[in-house]
Coordinates of N, CA and C in Angstrom, one line a residue:
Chain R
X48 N 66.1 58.6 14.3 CA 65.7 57.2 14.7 C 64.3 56.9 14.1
X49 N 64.4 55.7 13.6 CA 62.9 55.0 12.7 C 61.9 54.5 14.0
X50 N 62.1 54.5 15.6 CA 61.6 54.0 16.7 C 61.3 52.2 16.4
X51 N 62.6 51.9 15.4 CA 62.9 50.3 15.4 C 64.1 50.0 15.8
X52 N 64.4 49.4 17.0 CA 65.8 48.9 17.3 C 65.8 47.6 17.3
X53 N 67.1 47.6 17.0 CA 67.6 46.2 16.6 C 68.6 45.7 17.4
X54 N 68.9 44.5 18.3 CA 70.0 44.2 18.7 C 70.4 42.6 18.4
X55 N 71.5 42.4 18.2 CA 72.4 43.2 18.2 C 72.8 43.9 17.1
X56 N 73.6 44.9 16.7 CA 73.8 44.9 15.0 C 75.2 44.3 14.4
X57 N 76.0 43.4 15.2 CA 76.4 42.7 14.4 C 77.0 41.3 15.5
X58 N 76.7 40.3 14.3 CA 76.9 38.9 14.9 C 77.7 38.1 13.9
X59 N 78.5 37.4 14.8 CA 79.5 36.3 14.5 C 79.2 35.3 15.0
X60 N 78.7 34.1 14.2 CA 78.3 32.8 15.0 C 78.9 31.6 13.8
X61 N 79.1 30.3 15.0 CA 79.8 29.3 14.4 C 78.4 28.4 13.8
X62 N 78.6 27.6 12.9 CA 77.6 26.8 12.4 C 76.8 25.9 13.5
X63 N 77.4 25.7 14.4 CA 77.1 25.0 15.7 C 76.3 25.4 16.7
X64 N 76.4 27.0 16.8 CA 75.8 27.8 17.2 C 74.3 28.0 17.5
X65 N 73.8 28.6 18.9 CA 72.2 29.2 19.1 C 72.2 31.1 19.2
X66 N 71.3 31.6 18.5 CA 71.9 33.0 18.8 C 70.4 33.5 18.4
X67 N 70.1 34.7 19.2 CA 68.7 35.4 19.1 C 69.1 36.9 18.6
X68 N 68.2 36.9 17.6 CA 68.2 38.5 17.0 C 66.7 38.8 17.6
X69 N 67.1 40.3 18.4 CA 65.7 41.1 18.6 C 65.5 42.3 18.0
X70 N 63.9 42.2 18.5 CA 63.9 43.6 17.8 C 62.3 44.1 18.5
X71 N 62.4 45.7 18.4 CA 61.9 45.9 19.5 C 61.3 47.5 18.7
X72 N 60.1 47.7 18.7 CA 59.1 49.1 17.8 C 58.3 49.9 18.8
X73 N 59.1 51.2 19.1 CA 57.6 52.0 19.7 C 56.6 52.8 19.2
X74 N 55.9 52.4 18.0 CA 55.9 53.2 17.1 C 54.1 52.7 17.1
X75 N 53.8 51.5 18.2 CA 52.1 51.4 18.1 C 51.1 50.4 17.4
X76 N 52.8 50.3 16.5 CA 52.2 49.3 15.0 C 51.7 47.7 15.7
X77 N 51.0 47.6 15.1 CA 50.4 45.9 14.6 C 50.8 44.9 14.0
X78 N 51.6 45.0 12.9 CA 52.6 44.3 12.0 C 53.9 44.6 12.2
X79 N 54.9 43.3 12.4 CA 56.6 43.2 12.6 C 56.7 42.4 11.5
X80 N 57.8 42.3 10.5 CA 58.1 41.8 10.0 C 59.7 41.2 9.7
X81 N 60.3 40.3 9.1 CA 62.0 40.0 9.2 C 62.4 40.0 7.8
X82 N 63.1 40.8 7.4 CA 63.6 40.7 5.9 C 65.1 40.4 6.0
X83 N 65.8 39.5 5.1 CA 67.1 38.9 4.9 C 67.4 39.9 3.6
X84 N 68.2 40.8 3.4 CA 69.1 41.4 2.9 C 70.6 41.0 2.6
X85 N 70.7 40.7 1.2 CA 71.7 39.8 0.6 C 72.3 41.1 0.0
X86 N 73.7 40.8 -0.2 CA 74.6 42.5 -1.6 C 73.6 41.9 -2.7
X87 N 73.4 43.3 -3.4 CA 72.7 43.5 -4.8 C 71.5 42.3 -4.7
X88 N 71.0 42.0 -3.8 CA 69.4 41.5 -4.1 C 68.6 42.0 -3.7
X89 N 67.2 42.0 -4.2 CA 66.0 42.5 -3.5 C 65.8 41.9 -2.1
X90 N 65.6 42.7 -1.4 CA 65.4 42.4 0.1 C 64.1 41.4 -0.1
X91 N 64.4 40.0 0.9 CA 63.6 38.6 1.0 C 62.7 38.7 2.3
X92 N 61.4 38.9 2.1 CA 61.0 39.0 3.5 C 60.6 37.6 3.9
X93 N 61.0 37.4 5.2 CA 60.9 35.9 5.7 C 59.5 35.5 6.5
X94 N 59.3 36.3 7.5 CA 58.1 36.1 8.4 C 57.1 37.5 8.2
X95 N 55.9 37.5 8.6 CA 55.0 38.5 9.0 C 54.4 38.3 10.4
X96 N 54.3 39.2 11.0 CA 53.3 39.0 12.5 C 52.2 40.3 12.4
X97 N 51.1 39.8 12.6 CA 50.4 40.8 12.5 C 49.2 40.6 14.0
X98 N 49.1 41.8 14.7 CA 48.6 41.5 16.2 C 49.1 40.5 16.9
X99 N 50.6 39.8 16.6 CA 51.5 38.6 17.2 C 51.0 37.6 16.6
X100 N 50.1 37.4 15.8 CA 49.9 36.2 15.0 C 50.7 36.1 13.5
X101 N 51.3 35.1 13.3 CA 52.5 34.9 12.2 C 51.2 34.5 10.9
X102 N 51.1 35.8 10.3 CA 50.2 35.6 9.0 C 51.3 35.3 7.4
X103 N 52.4 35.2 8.0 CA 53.0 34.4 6.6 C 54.7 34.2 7.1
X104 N 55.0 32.7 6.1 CA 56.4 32.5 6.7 C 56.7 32.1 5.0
X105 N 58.1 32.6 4.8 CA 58.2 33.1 3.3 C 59.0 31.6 2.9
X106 N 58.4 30.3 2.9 CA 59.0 29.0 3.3 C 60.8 29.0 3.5
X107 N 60.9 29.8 5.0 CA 62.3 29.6 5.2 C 62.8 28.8 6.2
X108 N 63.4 28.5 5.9 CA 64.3 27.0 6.4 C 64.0 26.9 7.9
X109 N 63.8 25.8 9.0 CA 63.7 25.9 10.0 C 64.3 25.8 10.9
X110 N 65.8 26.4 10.3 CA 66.7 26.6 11.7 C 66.8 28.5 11.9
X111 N 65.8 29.1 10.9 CA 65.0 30.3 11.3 C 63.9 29.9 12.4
X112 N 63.9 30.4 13.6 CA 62.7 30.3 14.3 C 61.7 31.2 14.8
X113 N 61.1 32.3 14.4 CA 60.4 33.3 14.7 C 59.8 33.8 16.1
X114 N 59.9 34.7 17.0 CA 58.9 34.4 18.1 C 58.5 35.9 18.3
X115 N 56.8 36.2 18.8 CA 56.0 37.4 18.8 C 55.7 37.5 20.0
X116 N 56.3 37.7 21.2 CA 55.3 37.6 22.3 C 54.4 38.7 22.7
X117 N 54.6 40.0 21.8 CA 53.7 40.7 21.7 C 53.7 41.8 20.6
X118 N 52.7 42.6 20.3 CA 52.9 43.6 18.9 C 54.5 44.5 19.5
X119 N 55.2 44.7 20.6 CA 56.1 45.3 20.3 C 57.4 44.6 20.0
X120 N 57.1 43.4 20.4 CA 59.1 42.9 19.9 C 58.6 41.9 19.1
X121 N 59.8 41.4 18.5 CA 59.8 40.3 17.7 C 61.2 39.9 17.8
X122 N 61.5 38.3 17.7 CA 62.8 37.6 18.1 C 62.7 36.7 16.3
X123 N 64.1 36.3 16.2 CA 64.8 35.3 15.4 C 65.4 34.7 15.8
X124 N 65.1 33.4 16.3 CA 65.9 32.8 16.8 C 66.6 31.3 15.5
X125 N 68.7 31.5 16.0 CA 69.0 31.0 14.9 C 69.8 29.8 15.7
X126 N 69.7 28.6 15.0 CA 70.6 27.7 15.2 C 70.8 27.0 13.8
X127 N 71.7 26.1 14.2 CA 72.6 25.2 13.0 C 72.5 26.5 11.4
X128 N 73.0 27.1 11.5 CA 72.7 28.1 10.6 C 73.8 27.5 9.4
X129 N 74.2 28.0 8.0 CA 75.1 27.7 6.9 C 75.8 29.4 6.8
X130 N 76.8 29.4 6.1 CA 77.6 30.2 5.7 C 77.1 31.2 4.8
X131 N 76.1 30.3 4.4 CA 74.9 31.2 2.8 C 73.9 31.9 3.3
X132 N 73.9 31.7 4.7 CA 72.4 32.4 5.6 C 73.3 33.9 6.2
X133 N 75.0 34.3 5.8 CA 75.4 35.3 6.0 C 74.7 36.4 5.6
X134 N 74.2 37.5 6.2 CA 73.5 38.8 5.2 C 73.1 39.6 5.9
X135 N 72.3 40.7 5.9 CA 72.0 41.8 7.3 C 70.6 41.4 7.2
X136 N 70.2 41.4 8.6 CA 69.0 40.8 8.7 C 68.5 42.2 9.4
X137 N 67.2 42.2 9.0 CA 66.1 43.8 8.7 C 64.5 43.3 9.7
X138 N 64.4 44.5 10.9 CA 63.2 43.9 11.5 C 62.6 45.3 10.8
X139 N 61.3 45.0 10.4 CA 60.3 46.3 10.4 C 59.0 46.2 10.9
X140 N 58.4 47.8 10.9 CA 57.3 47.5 11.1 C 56.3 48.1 10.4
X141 N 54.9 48.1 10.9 CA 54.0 48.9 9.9 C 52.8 49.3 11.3
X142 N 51.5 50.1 10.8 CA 50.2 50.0 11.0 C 49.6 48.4 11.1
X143 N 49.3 47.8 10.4 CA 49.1 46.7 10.4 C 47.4 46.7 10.1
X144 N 47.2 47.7 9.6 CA 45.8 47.8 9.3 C 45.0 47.1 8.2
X145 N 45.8 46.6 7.1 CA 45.4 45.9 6.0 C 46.8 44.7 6.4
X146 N 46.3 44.1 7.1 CA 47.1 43.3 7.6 C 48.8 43.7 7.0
X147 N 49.0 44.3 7.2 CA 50.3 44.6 7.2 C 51.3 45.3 5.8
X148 N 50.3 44.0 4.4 CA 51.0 44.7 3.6 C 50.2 45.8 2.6
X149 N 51.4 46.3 1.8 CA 51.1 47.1 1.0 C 51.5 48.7 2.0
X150 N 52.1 48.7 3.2 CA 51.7 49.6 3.9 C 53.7 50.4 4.2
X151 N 53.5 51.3 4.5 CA 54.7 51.9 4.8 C 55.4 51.2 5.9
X152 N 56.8 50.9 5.5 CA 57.3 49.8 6.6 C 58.5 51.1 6.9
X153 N 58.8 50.6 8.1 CA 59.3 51.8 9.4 C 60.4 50.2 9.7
X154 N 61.5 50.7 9.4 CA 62.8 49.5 9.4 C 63.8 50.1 10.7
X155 N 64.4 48.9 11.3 CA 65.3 48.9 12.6 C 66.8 49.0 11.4
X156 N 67.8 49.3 12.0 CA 69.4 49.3 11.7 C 69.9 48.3 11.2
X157 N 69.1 46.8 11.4 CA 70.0 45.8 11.1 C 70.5 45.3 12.3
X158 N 70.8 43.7 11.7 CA 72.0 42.9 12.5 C 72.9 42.5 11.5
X159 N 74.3 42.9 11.2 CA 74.6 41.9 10.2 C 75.4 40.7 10.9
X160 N 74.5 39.7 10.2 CA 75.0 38.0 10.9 C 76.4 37.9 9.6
X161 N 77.7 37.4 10.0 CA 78.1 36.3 9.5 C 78.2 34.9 10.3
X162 N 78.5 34.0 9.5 CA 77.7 32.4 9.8 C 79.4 31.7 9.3
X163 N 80.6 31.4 10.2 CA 81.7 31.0 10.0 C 81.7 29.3 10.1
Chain W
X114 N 62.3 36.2 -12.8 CA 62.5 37.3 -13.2 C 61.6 37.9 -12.1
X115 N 62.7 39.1 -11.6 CA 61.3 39.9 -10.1 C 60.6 41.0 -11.4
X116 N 59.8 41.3 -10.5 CA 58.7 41.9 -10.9 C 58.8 43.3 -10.4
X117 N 60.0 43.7 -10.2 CA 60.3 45.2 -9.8 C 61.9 45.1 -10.4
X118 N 62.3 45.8 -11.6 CA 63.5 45.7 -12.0 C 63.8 47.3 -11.7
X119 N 65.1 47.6 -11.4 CA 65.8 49.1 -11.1 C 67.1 49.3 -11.9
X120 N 67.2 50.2 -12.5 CA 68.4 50.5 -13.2 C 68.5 51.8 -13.2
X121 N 69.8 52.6 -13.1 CA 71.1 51.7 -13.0 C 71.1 50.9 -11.4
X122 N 71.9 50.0 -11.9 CA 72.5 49.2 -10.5 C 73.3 50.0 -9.6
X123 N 74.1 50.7 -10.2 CA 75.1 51.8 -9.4 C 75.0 52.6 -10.5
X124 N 75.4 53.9 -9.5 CA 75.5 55.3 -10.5 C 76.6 56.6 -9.7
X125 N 77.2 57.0 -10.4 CA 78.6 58.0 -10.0 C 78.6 59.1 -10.3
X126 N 78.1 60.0 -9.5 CA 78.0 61.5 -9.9 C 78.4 62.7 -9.4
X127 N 78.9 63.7 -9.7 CA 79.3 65.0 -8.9 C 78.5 65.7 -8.2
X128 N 78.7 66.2 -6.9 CA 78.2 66.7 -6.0 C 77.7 67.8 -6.8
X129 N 76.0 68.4 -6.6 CA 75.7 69.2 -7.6 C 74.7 69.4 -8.7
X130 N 75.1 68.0 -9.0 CA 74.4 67.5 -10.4 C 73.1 66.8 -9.7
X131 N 72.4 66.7 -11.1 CA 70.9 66.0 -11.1 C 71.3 64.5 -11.1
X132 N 70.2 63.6 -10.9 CA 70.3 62.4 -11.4 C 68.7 61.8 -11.0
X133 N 68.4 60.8 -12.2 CA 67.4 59.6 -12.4 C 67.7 58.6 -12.3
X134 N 66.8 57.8 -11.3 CA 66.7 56.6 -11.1 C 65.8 55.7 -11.5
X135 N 65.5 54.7 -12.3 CA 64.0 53.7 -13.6 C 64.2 52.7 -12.3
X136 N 62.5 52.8 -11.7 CA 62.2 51.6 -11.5 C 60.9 51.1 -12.6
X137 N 60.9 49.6 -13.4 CA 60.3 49.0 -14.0 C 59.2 48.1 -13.1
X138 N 58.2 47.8 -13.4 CA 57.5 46.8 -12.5 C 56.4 46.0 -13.6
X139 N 56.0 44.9 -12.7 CA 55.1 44.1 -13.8 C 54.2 43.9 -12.5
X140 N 54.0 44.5 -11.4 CA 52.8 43.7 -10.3 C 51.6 44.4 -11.2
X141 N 50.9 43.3 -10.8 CA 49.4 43.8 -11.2 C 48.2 43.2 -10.2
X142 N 47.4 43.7 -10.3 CA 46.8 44.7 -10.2 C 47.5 45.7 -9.0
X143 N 47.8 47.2 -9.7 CA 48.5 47.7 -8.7 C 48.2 48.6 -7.7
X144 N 49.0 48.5 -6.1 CA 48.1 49.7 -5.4 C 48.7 50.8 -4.8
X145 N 50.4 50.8 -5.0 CA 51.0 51.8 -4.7 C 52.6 51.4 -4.8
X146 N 53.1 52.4 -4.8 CA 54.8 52.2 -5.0 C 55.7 52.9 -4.3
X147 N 56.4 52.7 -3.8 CA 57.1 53.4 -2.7 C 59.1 53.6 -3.1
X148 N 59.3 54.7 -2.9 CA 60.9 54.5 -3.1 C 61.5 55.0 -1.7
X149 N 62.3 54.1 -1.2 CA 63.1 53.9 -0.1 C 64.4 54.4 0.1
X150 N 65.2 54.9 1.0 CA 66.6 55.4 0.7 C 66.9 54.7 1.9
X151 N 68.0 53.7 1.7 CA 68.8 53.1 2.8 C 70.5 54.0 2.5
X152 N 71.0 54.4 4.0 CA 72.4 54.8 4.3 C 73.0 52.8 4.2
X153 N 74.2 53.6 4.4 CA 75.2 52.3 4.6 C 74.9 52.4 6.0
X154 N 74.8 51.1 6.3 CA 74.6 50.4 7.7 C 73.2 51.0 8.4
X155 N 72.2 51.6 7.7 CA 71.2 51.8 8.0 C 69.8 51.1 7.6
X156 N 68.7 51.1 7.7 CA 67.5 50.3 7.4 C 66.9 51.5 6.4
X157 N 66.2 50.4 5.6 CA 65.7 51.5 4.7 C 64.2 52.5 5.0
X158 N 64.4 53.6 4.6 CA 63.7 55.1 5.1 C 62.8 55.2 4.3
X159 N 61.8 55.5 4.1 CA 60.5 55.7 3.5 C 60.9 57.2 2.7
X160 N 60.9 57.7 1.4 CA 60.7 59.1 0.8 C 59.6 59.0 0.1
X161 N 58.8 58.6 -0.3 CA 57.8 58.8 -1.1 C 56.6 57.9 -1.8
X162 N 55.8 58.6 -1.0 CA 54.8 57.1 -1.8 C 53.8 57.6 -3.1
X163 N 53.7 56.8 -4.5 CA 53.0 57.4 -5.4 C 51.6 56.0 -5.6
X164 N 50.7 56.5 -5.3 CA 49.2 56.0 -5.9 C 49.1 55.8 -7.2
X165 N 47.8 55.3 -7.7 CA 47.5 54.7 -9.3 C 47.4 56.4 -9.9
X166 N 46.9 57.3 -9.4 CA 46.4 58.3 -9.8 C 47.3 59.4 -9.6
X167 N 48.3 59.4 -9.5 CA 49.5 60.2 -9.1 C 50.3 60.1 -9.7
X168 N 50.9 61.3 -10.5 CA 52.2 61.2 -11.8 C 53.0 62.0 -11.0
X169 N 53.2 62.4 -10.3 CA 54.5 63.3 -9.7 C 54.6 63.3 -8.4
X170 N 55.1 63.9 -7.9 CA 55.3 64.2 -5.7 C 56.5 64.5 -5.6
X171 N 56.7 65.3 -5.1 CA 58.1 65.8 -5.0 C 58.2 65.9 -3.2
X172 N 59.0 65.7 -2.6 CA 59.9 65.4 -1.1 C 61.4 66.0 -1.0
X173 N 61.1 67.7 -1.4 CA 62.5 68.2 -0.5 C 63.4 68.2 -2.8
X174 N 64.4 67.6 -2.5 CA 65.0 67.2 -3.7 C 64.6 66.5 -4.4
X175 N 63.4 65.7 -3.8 CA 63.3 64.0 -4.3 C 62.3 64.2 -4.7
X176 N 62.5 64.3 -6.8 CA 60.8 64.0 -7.5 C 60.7 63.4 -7.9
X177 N 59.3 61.4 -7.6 CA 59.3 60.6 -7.9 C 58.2 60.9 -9.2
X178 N 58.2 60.2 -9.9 CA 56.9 59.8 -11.3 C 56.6 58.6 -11.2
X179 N 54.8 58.6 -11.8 CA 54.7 57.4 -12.1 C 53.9 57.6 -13.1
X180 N 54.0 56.8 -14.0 CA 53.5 56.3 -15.2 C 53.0 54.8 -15.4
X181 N 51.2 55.0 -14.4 CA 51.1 53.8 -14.4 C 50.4 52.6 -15.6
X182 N 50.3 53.5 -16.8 CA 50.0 52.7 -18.6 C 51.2 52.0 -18.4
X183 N 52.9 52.5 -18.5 CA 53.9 52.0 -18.9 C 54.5 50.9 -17.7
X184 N 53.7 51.4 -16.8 CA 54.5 50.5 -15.6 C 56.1 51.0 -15.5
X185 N 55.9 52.0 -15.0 CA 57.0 52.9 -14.9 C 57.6 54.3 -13.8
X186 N 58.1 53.7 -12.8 CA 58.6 55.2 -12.0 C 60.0 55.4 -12.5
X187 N 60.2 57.1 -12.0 CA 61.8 57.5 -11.8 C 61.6 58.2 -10.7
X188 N 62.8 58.1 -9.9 CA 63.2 59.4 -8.8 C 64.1 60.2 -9.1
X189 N 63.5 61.0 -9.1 CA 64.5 62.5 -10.3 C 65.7 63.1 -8.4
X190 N 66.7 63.3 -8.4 CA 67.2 63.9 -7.5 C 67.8 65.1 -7.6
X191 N 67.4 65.9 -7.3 CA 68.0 67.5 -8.3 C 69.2 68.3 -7.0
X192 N 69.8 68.8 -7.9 CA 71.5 69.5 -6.7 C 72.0 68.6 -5.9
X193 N 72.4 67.5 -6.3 CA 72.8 66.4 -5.7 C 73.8 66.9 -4.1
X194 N 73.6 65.9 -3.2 CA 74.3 66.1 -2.2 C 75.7 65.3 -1.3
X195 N 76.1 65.0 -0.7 CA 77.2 63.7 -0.6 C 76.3 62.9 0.5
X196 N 75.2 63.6 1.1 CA 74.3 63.0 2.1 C 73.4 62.2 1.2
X197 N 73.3 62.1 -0.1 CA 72.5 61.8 -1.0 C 72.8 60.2 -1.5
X198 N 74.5 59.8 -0.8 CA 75.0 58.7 -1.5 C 74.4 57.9 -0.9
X199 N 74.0 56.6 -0.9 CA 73.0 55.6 -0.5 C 72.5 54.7 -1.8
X200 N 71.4 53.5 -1.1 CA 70.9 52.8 -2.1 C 69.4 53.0 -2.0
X201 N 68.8 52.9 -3.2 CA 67.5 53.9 -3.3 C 67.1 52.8 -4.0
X202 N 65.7 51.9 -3.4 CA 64.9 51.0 -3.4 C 63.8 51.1 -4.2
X203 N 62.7 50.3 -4.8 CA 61.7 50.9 -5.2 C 61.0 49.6 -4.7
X204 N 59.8 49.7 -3.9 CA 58.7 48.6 -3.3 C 57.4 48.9 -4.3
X205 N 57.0 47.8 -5.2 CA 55.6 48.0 -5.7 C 54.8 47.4 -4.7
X206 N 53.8 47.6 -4.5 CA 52.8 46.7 -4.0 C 51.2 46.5 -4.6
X207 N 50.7 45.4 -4.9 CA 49.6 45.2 -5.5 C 48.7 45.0 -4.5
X208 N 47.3 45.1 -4.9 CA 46.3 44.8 -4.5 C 46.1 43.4 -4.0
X209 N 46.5 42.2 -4.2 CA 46.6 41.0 -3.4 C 47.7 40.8 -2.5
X210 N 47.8 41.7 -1.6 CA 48.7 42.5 -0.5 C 50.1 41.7 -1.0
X211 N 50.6 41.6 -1.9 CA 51.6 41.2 -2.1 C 52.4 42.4 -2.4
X212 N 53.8 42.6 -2.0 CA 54.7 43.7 -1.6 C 56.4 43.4 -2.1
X213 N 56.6 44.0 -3.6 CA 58.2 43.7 -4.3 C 58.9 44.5 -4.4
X214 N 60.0 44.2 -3.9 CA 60.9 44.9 -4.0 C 62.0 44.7 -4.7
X215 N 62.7 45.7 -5.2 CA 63.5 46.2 -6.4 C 64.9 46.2 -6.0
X216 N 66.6 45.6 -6.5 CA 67.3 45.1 -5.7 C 68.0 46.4 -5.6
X217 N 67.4 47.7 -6.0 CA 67.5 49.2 -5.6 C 69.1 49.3 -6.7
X218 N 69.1 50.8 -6.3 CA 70.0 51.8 -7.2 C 71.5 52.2 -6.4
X219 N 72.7 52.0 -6.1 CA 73.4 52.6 -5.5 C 74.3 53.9 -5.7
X220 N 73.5 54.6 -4.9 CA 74.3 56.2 -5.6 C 75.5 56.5 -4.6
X221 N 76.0 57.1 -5.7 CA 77.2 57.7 -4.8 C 77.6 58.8 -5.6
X222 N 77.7 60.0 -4.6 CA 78.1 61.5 -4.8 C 79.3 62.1 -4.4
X223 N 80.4 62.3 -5.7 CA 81.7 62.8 -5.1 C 81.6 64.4 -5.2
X224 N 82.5 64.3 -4.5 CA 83.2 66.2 -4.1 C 83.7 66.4 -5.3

């Protein structure tokens, strides 16, 4: 276990749909981050939270909604989502000492969303 | 064009055998490089981190290089395993905390 869990790890939602991905680190860290994981692409990282403050949003679409209510969890919250937003969605974490990056990231299991 | 290219894209080997994996990169100014090993249905695992000043590290089976003139790592995997099949990532990261990643290697080890 990486002490990153993820729930849920797999989701089926209609385009119409509201649905929250969590994620949840015992690991101490300062920085959570959300990476969208596509087949054969470099993993896209979407948000940063560092001490719960969102120090970068990787300009993704805003029916991504982000939420930090504190350094151990972090939420994704999804509505009106597309079919192209299908892919396994990746919470991690870090130290968060140099604000987060450059730094060894400690990754949860996954959600894989598809978007029908 | 990303700034972390990996080849091969997939690779097929016998349980046993050695194998290399090229990650290329163009981040600059750079401040370390990391290669990652994700299972299927798993998040990706941290094996190895190499510094500006660090040409080798070896982790168990896993010897990474870096050759930072050429802009150039490999992950050498020696006696290959079938626990070994996975996709093997490479994260540069530069000094303007910027952090790329590589669309990784997919190995897979038969009996």
């Amino acid at each position: 276990e990486t002490g990153v869990t993820q729930t849920p790890r797999h989701l089926v939602m209609g385009m119409t749909n509201k649905k929250s991905l969590k994620c949840e680190q015992h690991l101490g860290h300062n920085a959570m981050y959300w990476y969208k994981q596509s087949a054969k692409k470099p993993l896209e990282l979407m948000f940063v939270y560092n001490f719960k403050e969102q120090t970068e949003n990787n300009s993704v679409p805003s029916r991504f909604s982000p939420e930090c209510p504190n350094s151990s969890h972090l939420f994704l919250h999804l509505h009106t989502l597309q079919p192209e937003d299908s892919a396994l969605y990746l919470c991690a974490s870090s130290q968060g000492r140099t604000g987060g990056r450059g730094e060894k990231l400690f990754f949860g299991s996954g959600t894989q969303l598809s978007v029908l | 064009k990303n700034q972390v290219e990996q080849s091969p894209q997939s690779l097929i080997i016998l349980e046993g055998k050695n194998c290399t994996l090229q990650c290329n990169y163009t981040v600059s100014p750079f401040s370390n490089l990391r290669w990652y090993k994700q299972d299927t249905g798993r998040g990706p695992v941290s094996l190895t981190i190499m510094t500006f000043s660090e040409n080798t590290k070896s982790n168990g089976r896993y010897t990474a290089t870096l050759d930072a003139d050429t802009k150039q790592s490999s992950l050498h995997i020696t006696a290959s395993q079938l626990s070994d099949s996975a996709s093997y990532i490479c994260v540069v990261s530069g000094k303007n905390n910027d952090m790329r990643f590589g669309a990784g290697t997919r190995l897979t080890v038969k009996p």
